[in-house]
Coordinates of C-alpha atoms in Angstrom, one line a residue:
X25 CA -14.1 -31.8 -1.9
X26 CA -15.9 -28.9 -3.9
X27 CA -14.1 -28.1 -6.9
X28 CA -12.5 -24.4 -7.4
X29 CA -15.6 -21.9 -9.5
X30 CA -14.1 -20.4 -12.0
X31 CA -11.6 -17.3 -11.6
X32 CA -12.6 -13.8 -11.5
X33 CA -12.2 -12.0 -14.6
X34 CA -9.3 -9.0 -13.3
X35 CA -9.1 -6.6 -16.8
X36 CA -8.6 -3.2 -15.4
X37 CA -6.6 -1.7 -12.3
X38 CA -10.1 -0.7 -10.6
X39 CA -10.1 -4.3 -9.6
X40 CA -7.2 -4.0 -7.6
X41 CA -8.2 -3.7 -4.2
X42 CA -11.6 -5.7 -5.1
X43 CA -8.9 -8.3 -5.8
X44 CA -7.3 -9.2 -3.2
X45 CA -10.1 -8.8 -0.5
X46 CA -12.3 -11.2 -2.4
X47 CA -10.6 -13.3 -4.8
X48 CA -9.9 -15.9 -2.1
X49 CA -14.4 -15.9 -1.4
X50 CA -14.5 -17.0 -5.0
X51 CA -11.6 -19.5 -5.1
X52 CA -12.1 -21.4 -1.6
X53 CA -11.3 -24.3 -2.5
X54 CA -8.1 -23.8 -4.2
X55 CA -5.5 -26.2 -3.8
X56 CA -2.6 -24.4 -3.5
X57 CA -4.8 -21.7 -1.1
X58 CA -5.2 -24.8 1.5
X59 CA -1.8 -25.5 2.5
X60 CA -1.6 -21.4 3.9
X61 CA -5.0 -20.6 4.4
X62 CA -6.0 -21.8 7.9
X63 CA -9.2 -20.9 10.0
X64 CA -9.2 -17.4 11.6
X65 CA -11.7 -15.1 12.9
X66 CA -14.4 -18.1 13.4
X67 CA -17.4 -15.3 14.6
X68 CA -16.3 -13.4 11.6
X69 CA -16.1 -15.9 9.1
X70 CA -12.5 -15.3 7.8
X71 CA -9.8 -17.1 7.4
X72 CA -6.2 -16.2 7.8
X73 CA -3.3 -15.6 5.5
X74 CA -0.5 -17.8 7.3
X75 CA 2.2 -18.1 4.3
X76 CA 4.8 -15.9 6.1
X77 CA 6.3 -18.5 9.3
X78 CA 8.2 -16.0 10.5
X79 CA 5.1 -14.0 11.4
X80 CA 3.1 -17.0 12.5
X81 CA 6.0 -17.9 15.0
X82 CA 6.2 -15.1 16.7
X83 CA 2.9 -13.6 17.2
X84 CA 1.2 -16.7 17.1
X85 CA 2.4 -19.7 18.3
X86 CA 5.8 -18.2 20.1
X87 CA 3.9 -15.3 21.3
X88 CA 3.0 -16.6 24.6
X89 CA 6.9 -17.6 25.4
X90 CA 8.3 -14.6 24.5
X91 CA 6.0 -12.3 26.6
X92 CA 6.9 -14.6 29.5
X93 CA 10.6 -14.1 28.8
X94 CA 10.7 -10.9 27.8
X95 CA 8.7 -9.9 30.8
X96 CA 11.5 -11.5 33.2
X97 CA 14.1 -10.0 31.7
X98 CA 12.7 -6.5 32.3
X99 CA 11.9 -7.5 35.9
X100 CA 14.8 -8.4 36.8
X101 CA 16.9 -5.7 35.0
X102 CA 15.1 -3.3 36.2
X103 CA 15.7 -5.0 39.4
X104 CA 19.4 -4.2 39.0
X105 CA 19.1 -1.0 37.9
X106 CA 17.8 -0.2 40.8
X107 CA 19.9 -1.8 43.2
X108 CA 23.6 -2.5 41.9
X109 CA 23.9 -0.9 38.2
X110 CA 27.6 -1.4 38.2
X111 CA 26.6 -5.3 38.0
X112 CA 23.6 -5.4 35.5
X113 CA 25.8 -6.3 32.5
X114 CA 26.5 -9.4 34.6
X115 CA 22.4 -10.1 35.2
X116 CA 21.4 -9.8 31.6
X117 CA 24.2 -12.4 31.1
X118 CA 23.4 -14.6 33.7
X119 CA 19.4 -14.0 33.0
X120 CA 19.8 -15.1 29.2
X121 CA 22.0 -18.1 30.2
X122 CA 19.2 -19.4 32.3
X123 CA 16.4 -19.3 30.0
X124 CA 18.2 -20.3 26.7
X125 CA 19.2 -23.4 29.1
X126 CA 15.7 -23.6 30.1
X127 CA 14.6 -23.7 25.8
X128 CA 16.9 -25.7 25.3
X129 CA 18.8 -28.0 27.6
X130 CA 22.1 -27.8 29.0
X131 CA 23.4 -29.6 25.9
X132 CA 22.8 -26.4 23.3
X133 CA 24.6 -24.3 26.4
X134 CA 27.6 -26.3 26.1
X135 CA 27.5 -26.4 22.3
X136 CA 27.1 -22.7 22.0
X137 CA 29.8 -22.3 24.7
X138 CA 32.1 -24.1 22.8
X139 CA 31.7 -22.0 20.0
X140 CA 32.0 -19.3 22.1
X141 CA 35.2 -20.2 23.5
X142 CA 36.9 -21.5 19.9
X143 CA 36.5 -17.8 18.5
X144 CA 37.4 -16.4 21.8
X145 CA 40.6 -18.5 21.5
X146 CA 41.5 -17.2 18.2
X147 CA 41.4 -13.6 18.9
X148 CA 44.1 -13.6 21.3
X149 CA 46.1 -14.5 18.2
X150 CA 45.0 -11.1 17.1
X151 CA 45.4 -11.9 13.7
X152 CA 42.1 -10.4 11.8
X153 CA 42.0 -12.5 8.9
X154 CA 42.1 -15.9 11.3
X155 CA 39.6 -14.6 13.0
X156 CA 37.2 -14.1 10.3
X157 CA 38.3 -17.6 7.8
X158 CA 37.3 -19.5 11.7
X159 CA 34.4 -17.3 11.8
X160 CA 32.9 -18.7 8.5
X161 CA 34.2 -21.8 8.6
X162 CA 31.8 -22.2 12.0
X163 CA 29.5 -20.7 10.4
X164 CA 29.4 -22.6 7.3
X165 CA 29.3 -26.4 9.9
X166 CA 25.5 -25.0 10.3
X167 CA 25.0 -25.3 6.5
X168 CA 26.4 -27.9 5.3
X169 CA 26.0 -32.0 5.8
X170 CA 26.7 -33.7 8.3
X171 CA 27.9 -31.2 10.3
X172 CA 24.6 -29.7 10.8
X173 CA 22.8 -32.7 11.7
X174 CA 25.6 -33.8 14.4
X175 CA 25.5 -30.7 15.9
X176 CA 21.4 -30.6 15.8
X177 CA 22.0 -34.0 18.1
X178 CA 22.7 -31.8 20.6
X179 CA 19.5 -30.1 20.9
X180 CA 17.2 -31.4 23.6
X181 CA 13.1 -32.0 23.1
X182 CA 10.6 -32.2 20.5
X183 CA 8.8 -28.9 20.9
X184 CA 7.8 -27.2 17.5
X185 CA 10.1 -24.5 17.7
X186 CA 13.7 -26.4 18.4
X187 CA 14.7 -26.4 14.9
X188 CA 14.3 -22.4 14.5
X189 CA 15.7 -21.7 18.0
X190 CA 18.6 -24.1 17.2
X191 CA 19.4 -22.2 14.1
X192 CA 18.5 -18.8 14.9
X193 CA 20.7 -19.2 18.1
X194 CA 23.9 -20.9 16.8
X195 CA 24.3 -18.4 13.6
X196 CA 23.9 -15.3 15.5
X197 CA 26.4 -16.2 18.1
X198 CA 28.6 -16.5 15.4
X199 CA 28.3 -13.5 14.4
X200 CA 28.2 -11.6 17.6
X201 CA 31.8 -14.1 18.2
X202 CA 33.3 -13.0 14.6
X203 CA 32.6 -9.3 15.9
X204 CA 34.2 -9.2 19.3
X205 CA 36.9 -11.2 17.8
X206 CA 37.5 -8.8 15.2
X207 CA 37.3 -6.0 17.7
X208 CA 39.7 -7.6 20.3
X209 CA 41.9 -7.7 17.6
X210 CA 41.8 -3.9 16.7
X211 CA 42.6 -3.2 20.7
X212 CA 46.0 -2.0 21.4
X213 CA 46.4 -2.5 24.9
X214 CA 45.3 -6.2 26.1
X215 CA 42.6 -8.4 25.5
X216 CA 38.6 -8.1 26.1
X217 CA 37.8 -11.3 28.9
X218 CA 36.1 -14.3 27.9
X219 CA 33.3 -13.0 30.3
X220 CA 32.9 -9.5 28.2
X221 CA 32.1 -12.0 25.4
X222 CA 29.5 -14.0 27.1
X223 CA 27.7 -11.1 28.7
X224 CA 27.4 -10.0 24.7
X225 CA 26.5 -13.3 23.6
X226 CA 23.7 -14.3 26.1
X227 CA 21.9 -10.8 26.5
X228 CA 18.4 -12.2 25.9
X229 CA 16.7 -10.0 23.5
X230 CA 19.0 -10.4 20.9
X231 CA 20.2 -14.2 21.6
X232 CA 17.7 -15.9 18.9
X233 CA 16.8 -13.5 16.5
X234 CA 18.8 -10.3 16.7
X235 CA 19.1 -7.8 15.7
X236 CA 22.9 -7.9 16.2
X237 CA 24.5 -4.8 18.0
X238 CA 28.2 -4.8 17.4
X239 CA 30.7 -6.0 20.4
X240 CA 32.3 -2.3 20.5
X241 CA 29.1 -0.6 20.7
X242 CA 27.4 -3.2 23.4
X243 CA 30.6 -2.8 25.5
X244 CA 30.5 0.7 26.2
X245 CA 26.4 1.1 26.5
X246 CA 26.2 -2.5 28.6
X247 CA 29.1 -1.0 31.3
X248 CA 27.9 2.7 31.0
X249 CA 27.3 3.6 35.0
X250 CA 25.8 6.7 34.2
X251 CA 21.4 5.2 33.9
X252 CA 20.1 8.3 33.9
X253 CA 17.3 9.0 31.0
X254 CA 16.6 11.9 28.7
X255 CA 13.8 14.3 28.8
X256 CA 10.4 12.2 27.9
X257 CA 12.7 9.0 26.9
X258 CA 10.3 6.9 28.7
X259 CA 7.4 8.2 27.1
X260 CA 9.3 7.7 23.8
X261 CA 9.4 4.4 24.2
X262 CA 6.0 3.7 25.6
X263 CA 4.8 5.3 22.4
X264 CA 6.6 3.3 20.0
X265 CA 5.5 0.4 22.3
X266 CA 1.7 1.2 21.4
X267 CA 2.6 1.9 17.8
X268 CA 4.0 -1.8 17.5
X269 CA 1.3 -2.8 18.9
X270 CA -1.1 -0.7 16.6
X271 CA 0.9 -2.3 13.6
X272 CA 0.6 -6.0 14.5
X273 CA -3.1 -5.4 15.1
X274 CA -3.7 -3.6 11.6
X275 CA -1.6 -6.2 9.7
X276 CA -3.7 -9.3 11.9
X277 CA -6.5 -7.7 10.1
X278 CA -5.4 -7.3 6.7
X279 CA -3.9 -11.2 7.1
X280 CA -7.7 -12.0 7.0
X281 CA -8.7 -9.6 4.6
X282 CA -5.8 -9.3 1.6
X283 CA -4.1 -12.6 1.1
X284 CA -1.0 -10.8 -0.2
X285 CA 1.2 -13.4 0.7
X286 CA -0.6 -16.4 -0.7
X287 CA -1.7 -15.1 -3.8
X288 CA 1.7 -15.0 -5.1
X289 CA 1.8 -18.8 -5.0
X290 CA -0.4 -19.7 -7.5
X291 CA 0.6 -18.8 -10.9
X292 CA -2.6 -19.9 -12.5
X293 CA -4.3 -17.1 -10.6
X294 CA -1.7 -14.7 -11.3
X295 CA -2.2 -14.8 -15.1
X296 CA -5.7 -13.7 -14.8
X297 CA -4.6 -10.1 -12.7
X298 CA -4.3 -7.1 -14.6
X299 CA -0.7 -5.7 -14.9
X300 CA -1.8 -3.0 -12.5
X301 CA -2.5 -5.9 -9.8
X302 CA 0.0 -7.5 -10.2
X303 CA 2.7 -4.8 -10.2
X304 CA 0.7 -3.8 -6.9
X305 CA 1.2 -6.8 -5.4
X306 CA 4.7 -6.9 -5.8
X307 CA 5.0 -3.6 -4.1
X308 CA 3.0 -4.6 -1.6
X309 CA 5.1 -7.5 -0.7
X310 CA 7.8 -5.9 -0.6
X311 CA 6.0 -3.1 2.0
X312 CA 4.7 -5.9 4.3
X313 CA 8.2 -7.3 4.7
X314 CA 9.8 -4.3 5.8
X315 CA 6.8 -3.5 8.2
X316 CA 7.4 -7.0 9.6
X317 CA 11.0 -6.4 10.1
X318 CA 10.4 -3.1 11.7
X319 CA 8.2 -4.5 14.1
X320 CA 10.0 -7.9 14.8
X321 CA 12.5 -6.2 15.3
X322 CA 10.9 -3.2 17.1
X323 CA 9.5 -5.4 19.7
X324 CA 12.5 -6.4 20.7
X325 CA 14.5 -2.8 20.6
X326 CA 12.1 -1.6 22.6
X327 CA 12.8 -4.0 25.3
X328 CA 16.7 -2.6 24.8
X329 CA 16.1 1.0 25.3
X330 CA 14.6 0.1 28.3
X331 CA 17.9 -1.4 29.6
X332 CA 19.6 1.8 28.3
X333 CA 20.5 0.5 24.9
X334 CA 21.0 2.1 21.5
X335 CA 19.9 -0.9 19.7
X336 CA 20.4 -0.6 15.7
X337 CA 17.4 1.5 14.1
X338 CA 14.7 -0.3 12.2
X339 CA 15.2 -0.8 8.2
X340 CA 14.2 2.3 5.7
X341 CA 11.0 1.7 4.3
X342 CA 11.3 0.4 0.8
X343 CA 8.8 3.3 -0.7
X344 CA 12.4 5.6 0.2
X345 CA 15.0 3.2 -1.3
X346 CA 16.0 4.0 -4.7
X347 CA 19.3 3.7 -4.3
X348 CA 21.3 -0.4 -3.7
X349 CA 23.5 1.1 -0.9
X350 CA 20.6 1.7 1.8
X351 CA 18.4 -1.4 0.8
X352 CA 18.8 -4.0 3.6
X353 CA 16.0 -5.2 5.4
X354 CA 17.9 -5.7 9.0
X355 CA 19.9 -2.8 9.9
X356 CA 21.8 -5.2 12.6
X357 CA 23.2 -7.4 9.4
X358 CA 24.1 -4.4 7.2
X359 CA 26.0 -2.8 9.6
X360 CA 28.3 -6.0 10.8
X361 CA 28.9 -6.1 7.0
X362 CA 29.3 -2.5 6.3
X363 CA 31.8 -2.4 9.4
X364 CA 33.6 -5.4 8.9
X365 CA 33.4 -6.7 5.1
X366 CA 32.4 -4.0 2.9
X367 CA 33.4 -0.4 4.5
X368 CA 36.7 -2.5 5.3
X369 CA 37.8 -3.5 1.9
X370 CA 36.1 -0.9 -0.1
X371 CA 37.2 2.3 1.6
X372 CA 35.9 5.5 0.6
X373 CA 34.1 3.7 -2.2
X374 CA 35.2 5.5 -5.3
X375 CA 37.2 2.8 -6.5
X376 CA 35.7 0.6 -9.3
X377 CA 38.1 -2.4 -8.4
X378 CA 38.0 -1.7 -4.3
X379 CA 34.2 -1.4 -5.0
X380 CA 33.8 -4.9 -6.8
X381 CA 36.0 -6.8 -5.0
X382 CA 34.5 -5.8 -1.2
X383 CA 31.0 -6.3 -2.8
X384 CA 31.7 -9.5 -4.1
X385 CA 33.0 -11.0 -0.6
X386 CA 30.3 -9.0 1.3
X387 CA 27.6 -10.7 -0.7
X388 CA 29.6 -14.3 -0.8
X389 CA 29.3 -13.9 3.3
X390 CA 25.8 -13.0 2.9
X391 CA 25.2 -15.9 0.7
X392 CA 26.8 -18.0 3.3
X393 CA 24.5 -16.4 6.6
X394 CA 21.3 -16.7 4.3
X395 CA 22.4 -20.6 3.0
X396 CA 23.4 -21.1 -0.3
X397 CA 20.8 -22.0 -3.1
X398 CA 19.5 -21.2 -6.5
X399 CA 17.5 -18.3 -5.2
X400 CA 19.7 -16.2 -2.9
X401 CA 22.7 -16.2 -5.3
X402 CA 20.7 -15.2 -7.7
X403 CA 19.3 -12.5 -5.9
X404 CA 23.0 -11.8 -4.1
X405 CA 24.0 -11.6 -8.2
X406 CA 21.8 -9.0 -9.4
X407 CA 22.1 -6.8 -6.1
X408 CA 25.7 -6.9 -6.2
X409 CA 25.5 -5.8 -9.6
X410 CA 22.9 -3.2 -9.1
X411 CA 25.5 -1.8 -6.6
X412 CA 28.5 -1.5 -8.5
X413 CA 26.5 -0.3 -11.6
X414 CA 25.2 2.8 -9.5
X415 CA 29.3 3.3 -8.9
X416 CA 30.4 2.8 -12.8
X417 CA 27.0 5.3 -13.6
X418 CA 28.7 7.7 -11.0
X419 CA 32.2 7.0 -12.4
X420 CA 30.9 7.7 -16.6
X421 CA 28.9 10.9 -15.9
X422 CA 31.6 12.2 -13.3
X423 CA 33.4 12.8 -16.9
X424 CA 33.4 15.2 -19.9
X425 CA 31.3 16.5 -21.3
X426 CA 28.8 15.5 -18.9
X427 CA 30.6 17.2 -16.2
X428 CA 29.9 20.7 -17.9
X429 CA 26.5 19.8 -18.6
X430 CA 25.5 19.2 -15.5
X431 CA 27.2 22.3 -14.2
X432 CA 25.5 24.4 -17.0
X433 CA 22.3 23.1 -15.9
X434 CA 20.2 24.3 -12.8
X435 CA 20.1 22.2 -9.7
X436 CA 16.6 21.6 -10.1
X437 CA 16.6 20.1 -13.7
X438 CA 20.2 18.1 -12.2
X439 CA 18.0 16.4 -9.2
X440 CA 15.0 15.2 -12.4
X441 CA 18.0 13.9 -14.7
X442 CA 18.9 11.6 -11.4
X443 CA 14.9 11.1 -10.6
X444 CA 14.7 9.5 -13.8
X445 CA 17.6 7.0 -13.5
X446 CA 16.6 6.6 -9.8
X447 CA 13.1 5.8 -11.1
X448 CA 14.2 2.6 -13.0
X449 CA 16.5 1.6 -10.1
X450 CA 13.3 2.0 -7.7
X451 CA 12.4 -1.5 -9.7
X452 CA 14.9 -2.6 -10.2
X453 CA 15.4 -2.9 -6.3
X454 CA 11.8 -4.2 -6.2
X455 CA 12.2 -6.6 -9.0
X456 CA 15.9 -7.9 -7.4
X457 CA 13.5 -8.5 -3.7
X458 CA 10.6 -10.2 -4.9
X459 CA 12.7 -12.7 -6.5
X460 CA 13.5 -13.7 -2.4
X461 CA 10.7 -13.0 -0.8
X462 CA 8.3 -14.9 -3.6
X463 CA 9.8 -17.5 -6.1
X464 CA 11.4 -16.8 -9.4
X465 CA 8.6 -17.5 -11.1
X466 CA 6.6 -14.8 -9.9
X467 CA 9.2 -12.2 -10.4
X468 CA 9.7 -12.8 -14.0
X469 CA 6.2 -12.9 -14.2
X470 CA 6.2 -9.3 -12.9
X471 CA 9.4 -8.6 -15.2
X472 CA 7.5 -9.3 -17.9
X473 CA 4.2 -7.4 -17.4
X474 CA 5.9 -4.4 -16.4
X475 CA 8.5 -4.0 -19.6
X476 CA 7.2 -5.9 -22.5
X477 CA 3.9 -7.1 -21.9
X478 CA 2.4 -4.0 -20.1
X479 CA 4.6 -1.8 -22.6
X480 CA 4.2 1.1 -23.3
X481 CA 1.2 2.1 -21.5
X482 CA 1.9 0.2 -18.0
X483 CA 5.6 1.3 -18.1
X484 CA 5.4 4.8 -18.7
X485 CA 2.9 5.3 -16.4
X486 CA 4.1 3.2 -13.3
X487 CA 8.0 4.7 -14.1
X488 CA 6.2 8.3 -14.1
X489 CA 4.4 7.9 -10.6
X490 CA 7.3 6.1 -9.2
X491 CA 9.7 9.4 -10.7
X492 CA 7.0 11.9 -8.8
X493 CA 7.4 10.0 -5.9
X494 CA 11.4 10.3 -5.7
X495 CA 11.0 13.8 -6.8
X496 CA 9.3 14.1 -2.9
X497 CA 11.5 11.6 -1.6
X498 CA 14.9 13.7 -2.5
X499 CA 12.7 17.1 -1.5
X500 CA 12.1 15.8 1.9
X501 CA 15.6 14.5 2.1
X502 CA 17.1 18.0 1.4
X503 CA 15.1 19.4 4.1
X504 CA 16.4 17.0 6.5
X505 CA 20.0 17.6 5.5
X506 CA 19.6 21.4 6.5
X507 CA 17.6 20.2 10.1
X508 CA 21.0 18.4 10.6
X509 CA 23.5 20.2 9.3
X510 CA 22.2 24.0 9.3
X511 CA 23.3 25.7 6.2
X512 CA 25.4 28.8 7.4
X513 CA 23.4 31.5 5.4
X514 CA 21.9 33.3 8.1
X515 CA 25.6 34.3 9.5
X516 CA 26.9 35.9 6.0
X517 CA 26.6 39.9 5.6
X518 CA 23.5 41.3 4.0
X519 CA 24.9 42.4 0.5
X520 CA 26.1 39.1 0.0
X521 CA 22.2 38.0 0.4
X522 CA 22.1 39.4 -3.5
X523 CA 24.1 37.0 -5.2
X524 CA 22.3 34.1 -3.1
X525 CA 18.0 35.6 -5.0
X526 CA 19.6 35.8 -8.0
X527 CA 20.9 32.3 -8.2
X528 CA 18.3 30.9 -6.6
X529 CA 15.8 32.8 -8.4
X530 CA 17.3 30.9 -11.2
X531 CA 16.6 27.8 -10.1
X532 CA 12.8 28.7 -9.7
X533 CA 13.1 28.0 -5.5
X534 CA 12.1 31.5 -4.9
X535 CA 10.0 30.9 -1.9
X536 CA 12.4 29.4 -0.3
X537 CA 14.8 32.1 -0.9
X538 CA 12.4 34.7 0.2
X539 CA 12.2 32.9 3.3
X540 CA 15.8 32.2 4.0
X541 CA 16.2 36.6 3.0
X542 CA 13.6 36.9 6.0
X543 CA 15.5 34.8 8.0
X544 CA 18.8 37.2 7.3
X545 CA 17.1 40.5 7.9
X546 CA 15.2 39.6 10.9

């Protein structure tokens, strides 16, 4: 073999882009390039960029299975929608069933079933905090020796994919038990059937991968009679259809074009980026992981919305998050926690021990669904304490005299204050994420570029475009909150439209006032 030429001198942030397109032409032969690196576009020339599995499993080497049994399950739901509505709860159940025994064997069925009818058996207790200790304790027989690798016995064939289907199966039917456990344990009157369960369990689309829908929101939309569609629903859907598609067609592009994802890997090419480079390619990390959750993810809603579905919506994009409490990258997970662990213990949230304490055991169950190591509890650590710092900033300036300052001040120079401190929690959220999605190494390779190395020049700079961009962030934000909830101006008496210039005028938003006075006077 041909050893590596030497690396590409990377001094200034002009060779950013330059970078990643070609960096991998002039280091072919690297070693650590080989292993995720695999032949592409052969009339082209290019390779691909194959680091992320996820990606490779489903639109490569799974792609073919799941159009197959995605396609039958729209066939035959449709089927049923057509024919007997009232019943189609009952197909989806019966359709899943089929093709996860199918995958599988009738082995896995029984095993999941079992499962299924443990948790089931619990909740007539109706004693919540059963429910969940049996919940995890299942859950936790997937992560630990030799319980995993008694129950993986049980898994039939030697196809590629067993392992991932075995896993990704078993651990979200524990969740989607622990929920309608939970929920048959908040009904007053009765108990849900074993059958309601199983219809939740084995609806196809969300069987391996997700996302999870809770059990009280699938009950009512899976045995809603009423199938009619809203005006140009279908040709909603049919559009976000194509834009998936669009999306996994740009990014099979750049995968041969910008190896984002293997580039991180080796730490000897790393050193040689700029600090601009390499503060880009964390970001862009971070962006290519919520675009492929969006679209995993995507895929699949779609599908729901065609069986009449709200299905949970896709994950913020991280160029919005600047605050801990909306950063999830899998809207399913975050909501089964918000709903049962966090919202649960924490209440309204204004608590500082309430806060800690229902942070601390929703992060120890995410710990537990993600698989304990070195990595995720150190990234569960600093997120956890990322959150309750944004509560104990909240809590010190909620005091005097910051109180009256605040209130002295224009709302204007209140929302820069909080773009500033949202600025350095913008990175801080970037920082915590790479840790995950990369290695350690690379994040505290980033760390230190950005605040010591690249200081002062690097982190003024990147902190004052990343404080711009909340500035238009919280701006578009405010716009949406009047979309939803209309501000009542336009119903208050003329003279009254006085007060409302001359404090607004104040707070330099005159346009907007003059345009709200319009509004009044027409």
């Amino acid at each position: 073999e041909l050893l590596a030429p030497p690396l590409p001198h990377v001094g200034t942030d002009k060779h950013l882009v330059f970078f990643f397109c070609c960096c991998f032409s002039a280091n072919v032969n690297r070693k650590t390039f080989k292993t995720s690196v695999k032949p592409g576009w052969y009339y082209f020339g290019r390779k691909m960029d194959t680091a992320d599995f996820e990606w490779m499993m489903w639109f490569s080497t799974y792609r073919d299975h799941i159009l197959f049994a995605l396609s039958g399950h729209v066939l035959f739901a449709k089927i049923c929608s057509m024919l007997a509505p009232q019943y189609r709860s009952l197909v989806y159940m019966m359709y899943g069933l089929l093709a996860v025994w199918t995958s599988m064997g009738w082995t896995y069925v029984t095993l999941i079933l079992s499962h299924c009818i443990l948790l089931y058996s619990i909740s007539l207790v109706k004693i919540r905090w059963l429910c969940f200790i049996t919940g995890l304790c299942t859950l936790a027989t997937f992560k630990c020796e030799p319980f995993v690798s008694w129950q993986a016995g049980f898994v039939e064939g030697d196809f590629e994919l067993r392992h991932v289907l075995f896993y990704g199966g078993c651990g979200f039917t524990i969740m989607r038990c622990m929920s309608f456990a939970l929920e048959n344990c908040e009904r007053k009157d009765g108990n849900y059937s074993i059958l309601e369960l199983l219809k939740y369990n084995f609806y196809l689309p969300f069987f391996y991968f997700g996302p999870i829908m809770t059990f009280d929101k699938f009950y009512v939309q899976a045995n809603r009679s009423d199938l009619t569609r809203k005006e140009r629903e279908m040709w909603n859907i049919s559009l976000q259809g194509g834009i998936h598609l669009g999306v996994i067609i740009v990014i099979d592009v750049l995968f041969h074009f910008m190896y984002i994802l293997t580039i991180p890997a080796d730490m000897k090419l790393l050193k040689h980026l700029s600090d601009w480079a390499l503060v880009g390619l964390a970001y862009f990390n971070l962006v290519y992981d919520w675009v492929k959750a969006a679209v995993m993810f995507g895929v699949i809603n779609t599908v729901s919305r065609l069986d009449h579905l709200d299905p949970p919506k896709p994950p913020k994009c991280i160029t919005m998050l600047y605050v801990f409490a909306e950063t999830h990258f899998d809207r399913g997970i975050n909501d089964w926690l918000c709903k049962y662990v966090y919202d649960y213990l924490g209440g309204k949230h204004d608590n500082v021990v309430e806060e800690l304490i229902a942070t601390l055991c929703t992060f120890a169950v995410t710990i537990l669904w993600l698989g304990p190591c070195q990595v995720v509890m150190i990234w569960a650590f600093f997120n956890c304490f990322g959150l309750n710092f944004e509560l104990w900033t909240a809590k010190f300036f909620a005091m005097e005299p910051f109180t009256s300052f605040e209130l002295a001040m224009s709302e204007a120079m209140s929302r820069r204050i909080r773009a500033v401190f949202n600025s350095f929690n913008f990175w801080s959220i970037v920082l915590y994420n790479i840790l995950a999605l990369n290695s350690l190494d690379f994040a505290k390779l980033v760390t230190k570029r950005l605040l010591l190395k690249g200081f002062p020049i690097t982190t003024i700079i990147v902190m004052f475009v990343t404080y711009c961009l909340i500035q238009v962030i919280k701006e578009r934000e405010r716009r949406q909150a009047l979309i939803d909830d209309p501000d009542p101006l336009p119903f208050l008496r003329m003279d009254f439209c006085i007060v409302i210039l001359t404090k607004q005028w104040k707070e330099n938003q005159l346009w907007e006032t003059i345009f709200l006075t319009a509004i009044m006077i027409k």
